Amino acid sequence: TVLDAIAAAGGIRADGDGARVILTRADGEGTRSMEIDIEGISRGEAGSAPVLSDGDAIYVPQALAQVAVLGEVGRPGVYRVERGATLMDVLASAGGPTDRADLSQVKMYEGGEAGSGVSLEIADDSLVYTGDILDNPKVAAGNVIVVPAGTIKVHVAGRVVRPGSYVLRKGAGVLEAVVAAGGTSASADGSRAILTAQSDGEVRAMEVDIDSILAGKEKDLTLSDGDSLFVPEATAQVVVLGEVMRPGAYRLPQGARLLDAIGVAGGPSARASLEKVSIYSGGDSSLKSDVVLGSGRAVYEGDARENPYLGPDDVVVVGSRAISVSVAGGVARPGVYELAQGARILDAISAAGGVAASGKKVVTHARHDDGSAVSDIDLDAIGEDPMCEANAHLADGDVLYVPEARRSVAVLGAVARPGVYAVDDTPTLLEALAASGGPKQDADLSQVRVYTGVPGSFVDLSLTDREPVYLGDVEEDPAIEAGSVVVVPSSAIHVYVAGRVARPGMVELIEGATCLDAIAAAGGVTSQGDGSRIALARKGQEMSEIDIEAAIRGEAEYIVLLEGDALFVPEVIPGQVVVLGEVARPGAYRLPDGAKLLDAIGAAGGATDRAMLEEISIFSEGLDGKPRYVSIREGDSIGASRNPEVLPGDVIVVPRGTVKVNVIGSAARPGMYELPQGARVLDALSAAGGIGSLGDGSHVICSSAPGPVDVKALVADPSGAGNVLLSSGDVIYVPEAKRQIAVLGEVARPGVYMLAAEATLMDALAAAGGPQKHAALDGVRVYEGSDVEGGASLDIADEKLLYAGDVKANPKLSAGQIVVVPSGAIHVQVAGSVSRPGGFELGRGATIIEAVTAAGGIRADGDGAGVVVTRQGAGAHIVDVDEAMA
């Protein structure tokens, strides 16, 4: 059978594939081949062995014992392994797993049908194993093993303490990335972070609320390798108005409360009423909430709930404790008075100096809030009982009028001295205006209104539901009756100016005034203000931006303001300087005027150890423009004398002071190496561990050298021409030495082997598995092989014999030589009445008894006394084996 034939041939070698033995048979129908699983037959798993026929041919192929190892291992590649090798054996051959390897998810794929070894084409349907390395499964020829990474690399930028790239564990979330970057900065807007991830070749960006994740309101997101997280700067501002020391818009950190905003605005003024604080959420007047922070002189009292958090764009208005009340008519000092909240009618009359001699002891109270009026309030009566109901509380804008005992006219509005004045029997409009000091500059004299009174009575200031008897230009100068009320309207508008101006607050302007007039009235833009980005807020419209600097240059029109408009002058944003290259924190930085190169590098965290300070590039016209080069190193120190000024928009590039060189081929550790400036060929080879055991150091190729480099010569004399200076991108190739030696004859594994330099005869025999049992080690021969590129030629002849003798002499071998170990065995045929007649291989010097013993001895019917021995060339003779054995 096939098993007998393979046994007769010495059995299948260690590198033979017994599962794919090919049997070729020629018959009347032609030649056909079949594949036989000898290993399966031997185990009883594949049926019986085929019976052989005359002329059959048996071929035992070499086992495909190559396995590919990819991913997080020291040396990914294709490796030869022994039959029965396990997963750990293969990983050890590949240099072991790296620090980032995830050993719990190792995958093993079945490789394609590649006749020469391993096919790296893998797919999910070819997966044969996935799991922990501790399971240590056996690998098969052609398998592809993938060791995945157990970590991910993410990039964190923007408003964090330490922006940069961070290596995190697999499965890490957004919070771990933020914590690794030192957390968000005070100016960060954690509610609008942007997470950029790449999946299936597509880039996706999503908004992440880090604040909500921290508060447990939202679930953390799991990051993947290569994800980027950007934390933007908080742009929202809080506007603080009213009775504070410095009204304006302020940028506050997230989590700021109401008192924080009032404190930033300089605190409450002396007239502030902390019982009347209003918050307009997002600046929307319909979303108003009133807060009581304190009473009297107490700045704050109550629990923390009355000190609420503020949101972006909130508007805070701190009310006033004072009210303005107009007192007119027969009082000592008519005018407008500021009184404390809770003031009554008698308080206002007293502030105005009391009732004048011409005044009557009654008063009319006109309310501002609802337009109603109460007449003929007896001042004597409320003087006797100040707590009576008639002595009513006053509100902001109320008017008190004490009538005079004689004929008079009230003149109100935009006049120098509003009040009640005595007139003749037939006064005119101009005479009434003259009595009140004349109109103000902002008076609208084309719309003067006159309300009639009752002849002979006192002036009645109750104008509700009363139609004017005259509405027109003052130049008409109509006659008016005693007791009439003259109202001169104002053409002024009131505009609020906040931000970076000299005197922020409310300004009064004439109708038709422009934004320039308002800024001028507020003292102008300060040195910190940006006049090119003034914000205009107008009721019922969206906020717009005004460039007043362009308007002054005649490049834009002036905007005419309306009543109630608000202007905000923002802080100027300094220009940014971009610092790139070998600095601790590359990025864009705001620098003050006059900043210099070292200031910019310092803002970026300083130069790294690899920075080359002798050739710093400064691009002032963009990266496409021509740079200027600056050296700031003086000897071993940084020179302040070479420190030019940088301007907004400049881009500074600090180059790397190293070179990157690729060392490939038969070096001890081939790869890319980063070397200092001035490194040479020997430096690169030293970094790569020197010439490998199979490398040829006499013919090293360097891309920047004029020819092959002899490393041994350079070691003896480093100043040699071949030890050239290296530049980034240079490649050094160490070729493989021609060290192939063929070992034939009586050895375990005849073949061609790669040996180290200075290898000896015994080294070659050991590589071939050692001599066989019948090897004649006293007659080993060494032949000179032909000069064939890449290996040894098996063409041998007597004239090429270099050595013949005992192996103990152990001569040195050279590349391409052929070692022949002859056999010391003799071949004897034993026939007749023996147990196992046939041919036998015996050692040199064997006797007839040894030959008969190898054949199983003489059978019972055999004649041991008449054994015939036939020797080639010497005839035949009879030997008495029985006697010899006795």
Tab-separated table of N, CA and C in Angstrom, residues 564-624:
chain	number	residue	atom	x	y	z
A	564	GLY	N	-35.528	105.310	22.455
A	564	GLY	CA	-35.402	103.991	23.074
A	564	GLY	C	-34.304	103.121	22.498
A	565	ASP	N	-33.578	103.562	21.465
A	565	ASP	CA	-32.478	102.766	20.926
A	565	ASP	C	-31.378	102.568	21.975
A	566	ALA	N	-30.627	101.491	21.822
A	566	ALA	CA	-29.499	101.212	22.719
A	566	ALA	C	-28.284	100.861	21.882
A	567	LEU	N	-27.137	101.451	22.250
A	567	LEU	CA	-25.870	101.198	21.563
A	567	LEU	C	-24.918	100.519	22.537
A	568	PHE	N	-24.175	99.526	22.024
A	568	PHE	CA	-23.170	98.862	22.844
A	568	PHE	C	-21.853	98.826	22.071
A	569	VAL	N	-20.788	99.378	22.712
A	569	VAL	CA	-19.462	99.412	22.100
A	569	VAL	C	-18.646	98.268	22.705
A	570	PRO	N	-18.296	97.227	21.911
A	570	PRO	CA	-17.562	96.080	22.476
A	570	PRO	C	-16.089	96.378	22.662
A	571	GLU	N	-15.445	95.472	23.373
A	571	GLU	CA	-14.007	95.570	23.571
A	571	GLU	C	-13.287	95.156	22.300
A	572	VAL	N	-12.215	95.840	21.999
A	572	VAL	CA	-11.464	95.522	20.795
A	572	VAL	C	-10.806	94.155	20.955
A	573	ILE	N	-10.822	93.365	19.890
A	573	ILE	CA	-10.183	92.036	19.884
A	573	ILE	C	-8.795	92.191	19.279
A	574	PRO	N	-7.726	91.977	20.079
A	574	PRO	CA	-6.380	92.129	19.512
A	574	PRO	C	-6.144	91.124	18.395
A	575	GLY	N	-5.231	91.444	17.498
A	575	GLY	CA	-4.874	90.527	16.427
A	575	GLY	C	-4.218	89.272	16.974
A	576	GLN	N	-4.311	88.174	16.240
A	576	GLN	CA	-3.759	86.899	16.686
A	576	GLN	C	-2.506	86.558	15.893
A	577	VAL	N	-1.581	85.916	16.583
A	577	VAL	CA	-0.357	85.418	15.970
A	577	VAL	C	-0.393	83.900	16.058
A	578	VAL	N	-0.150	83.223	14.929
A	578	VAL	CA	-0.187	81.767	14.878
A	578	VAL	C	1.239	81.235	15.045
A	579	VAL	N	1.425	80.312	16.012
A	579	VAL	CA	2.731	79.708	16.279
A	579	VAL	C	2.617	78.208	15.992
A	580	LEU	N	3.438	77.711	15.067
A	580	LEU	CA	3.380	76.307	14.643
A	580	LEU	C	4.741	75.657	14.809
A	581	GLY	N	4.754	74.334	14.641
A	581	GLY	CA	6.018	73.612	14.651
A	581	GLY	C	6.388	73.099	16.025
A	582	GLU	N	7.673	73.151	16.342
A	582	GLU	CA	8.212	72.546	17.560
A	582	GLU	C	8.058	73.479	18.760
A	583	VAL	N	6.803	73.697	19.165
A	583	VAL	CA	6.491	74.403	20.412
A	583	VAL	C	5.560	73.505	21.217
A	584	ALA	N	5.433	73.820	22.518
A	584	ALA	CA	4.646	72.945	23.395
A	584	ALA	C	3.179	72.932	23.018
A	585	ARG	N	2.612	74.108	22.681
A	585	ARG	CA	1.173	74.198	22.373
A	585	ARG	C	0.976	74.999	21.089
A	586	PRO	N	1.130	74.389	19.913
A	586	PRO	CA	0.893	75.133	18.663
A	586	PRO	C	-0.535	75.665	18.626
A	587	GLY	N	-0.695	76.878	18.072
A	587	GLY	CA	-2.040	77.458	17.977
A	587	GLY	C	-1.967	78.952	17.732
A	588	ALA	N	-3.137	79.611	17.796
A	588	ALA	CA	-3.255	81.055	17.594
A	588	ALA	C	-3.339	81.726	18.957
A	589	TYR	N	-2.618	82.837	19.123
A	589	TYR	CA	-2.551	83.526	20.406
A	589	TYR	C	-2.737	85.035	20.215
A	590	ARG	N	-3.463	85.641	21.165
A	590	ARG	CA	-3.627	87.092	21.181
A	590	ARG	C	-2.484	87.711	21.973
A	591	LEU	N	-1.787	88.611	21.354
A	591	LEU	CA	-0.643	89.240	21.992
A	591	LEU	C	-0.859	90.742	22.044
A	592	PRO	N	-0.293	91.413	23.043
A	592	PRO	CA	-0.436	92.883	23.109
A	592	PRO	C	0.382	93.558	22.025
A	593	ASP	N	0.075	94.826	21.783
A	593	ASP	CA	0.858	95.598	20.824
A	593	ASP	C	2.315	95.619	21.253
A	594	GLY	N	3.191	95.495	20.269
A	594	GLY	CA	4.610	95.528	20.564
A	594	GLY	C	5.198	94.189	20.950
A	595	ALA	N	4.400	93.127	20.910
A	595	ALA	CA	4.896	91.804	21.282
A	595	ALA	C	5.991	91.364	20.313
A	596	LYS	N	6.934	90.588	20.836
A	596	LYS	CA	8.067	90.149	20.034
A	596	LYS	C	8.039	88.629	19.842
A	597	LEU	N	9.025	88.163	19.068
A	597	LEU	CA	9.062	86.750	18.693
A	597	LEU	C	9.097	85.841	19.916
A	598	LEU	N	9.941	86.183	20.900
A	598	LEU	CA	10.029	85.344	22.097
A	598	LEU	C	8.734	85.369	22.892
A	599	ASP	N	7.995	86.492	22.837
A	599	ASP	CA	6.688	86.540	23.509
A	599	ASP	C	5.734	85.531	22.885
A	600	ALA	N	5.737	85.460	21.551
A	600	ALA	CA	4.842	84.521	20.861
A	600	ALA	C	5.213	83.077	21.174
A	601	ILE	N	6.527	82.757	21.145
A	601	ILE	CA	6.961	81.390	21.450
A	601	ILE	C	6.647	81.054	22.899
A	602	GLY	N	6.819	82.020	23.806
A	602	GLY	CA	6.482	81.791	25.210
A	602	GLY	C	5.004	81.563	25.405
A	603	ALA	N	4.150	82.300	24.675
A	603	ALA	CA	2.700	82.090	24.790
A	603	ALA	C	2.313	80.699	24.335
A	604	ALA	N	3.087	80.128	23.409
A	604	ALA	CA	2.808	78.775	22.915
A	604	ALA	C	3.464	77.704	23.775
A	605	GLY	N	3.928	78.043	24.970
A	605	GLY	CA	4.490	77.059	25.890
A	605	GLY	C	5.981	76.853	25.743
A	606	GLY	N	6.638	77.647	24.877
A	606	GLY	CA	8.068	77.508	24.692
A	606	GLY	C	8.421	76.466	23.645
A	607	ALA	N	9.676	76.494	23.215
A	607	ALA	CA	10.151	75.555	22.197
A	607	ALA	C	10.406	74.184	22.820
A	608	THR	N	10.225	73.117	22.023
A	608	THR	CA	10.501	71.760	22.482
A	608	THR	C	12.002	71.482	22.394
A	609	ASP	N	12.402	70.322	22.930
A	609	ASP	CA	13.818	69.950	22.904
A	609	ASP	C	14.310	69.728	21.478
A	610	ARG	N	13.379	69.429	20.561
A	610	ARG	CA	13.795	69.126	19.187
A	610	ARG	C	13.778	70.346	18.276
A	611	ALA	N	13.458	71.517	18.837
A	611	ALA	CA	13.337	72.725	18.011
A	611	ALA	C	14.703	73.192	17.518
A	612	MET	N	14.724	73.681	16.282
A	612	MET	CA	15.933	74.260	15.712
A	612	MET	C	15.737	75.780	15.706
A	613	LEU	N	16.371	76.447	16.685
A	613	LEU	CA	16.156	77.882	16.891
A	613	LEU	C	17.011	78.729	15.963
A	614	GLU	N	17.825	78.085	15.131
A	614	GLU	CA	18.679	78.865	14.221
A	614	GLU	C	17.960	79.265	12.936
A	615	GLU	N	16.768	78.742	12.671
A	615	GLU	CA	16.111	79.020	11.393
A	615	GLU	C	14.591	79.078	11.577
A	616	ILE	N	14.120	80.019	12.401
A	616	ILE	CA	12.685	80.194	12.631
A	616	ILE	C	12.108	81.027	11.490
A	617	SER	N	10.979	80.581	10.946
A	617	SER	CA	10.343	81.269	9.817
A	617	SER	C	9.213	82.150	10.323
A	618	ILE	N	9.132	83.377	9.796
A	618	ILE	CA	8.025	84.287	10.111
A	618	ILE	C	7.360	84.664	8.784
A	619	PHE	N	6.084	84.246	8.620
A	619	PHE	CA	5.313	84.554	7.426
A	619	PHE	C	4.394	85.735	7.748
A	620	SER	N	4.640	86.866	7.102
A	620	SER	CA	3.808	88.056	7.339
A	620	SER	C	2.772	88.263	6.250
A	621	GLU	N	2.876	87.521	5.157
A	621	GLU	CA	1.941	87.668	4.037
A	621	GLU	C	1.250	86.342	3.743
A	622	GLY	N	0.983	85.565	4.785
A	622	GLY	CA	0.352	84.269	4.579
A	622	GLY	C	1.396	83.211	4.271
A	623	LEU	N	0.989	81.942	4.397
A	623	LEU	CA	1.931	80.843	4.178
A	623	LEU	C	2.382	80.732	2.732
A	624	ASP	N	1.645	81.384	1.807
A	624	ASP	CA	2.056	81.366	0.396
A	624	ASP	C	3.126	82.409	0.126
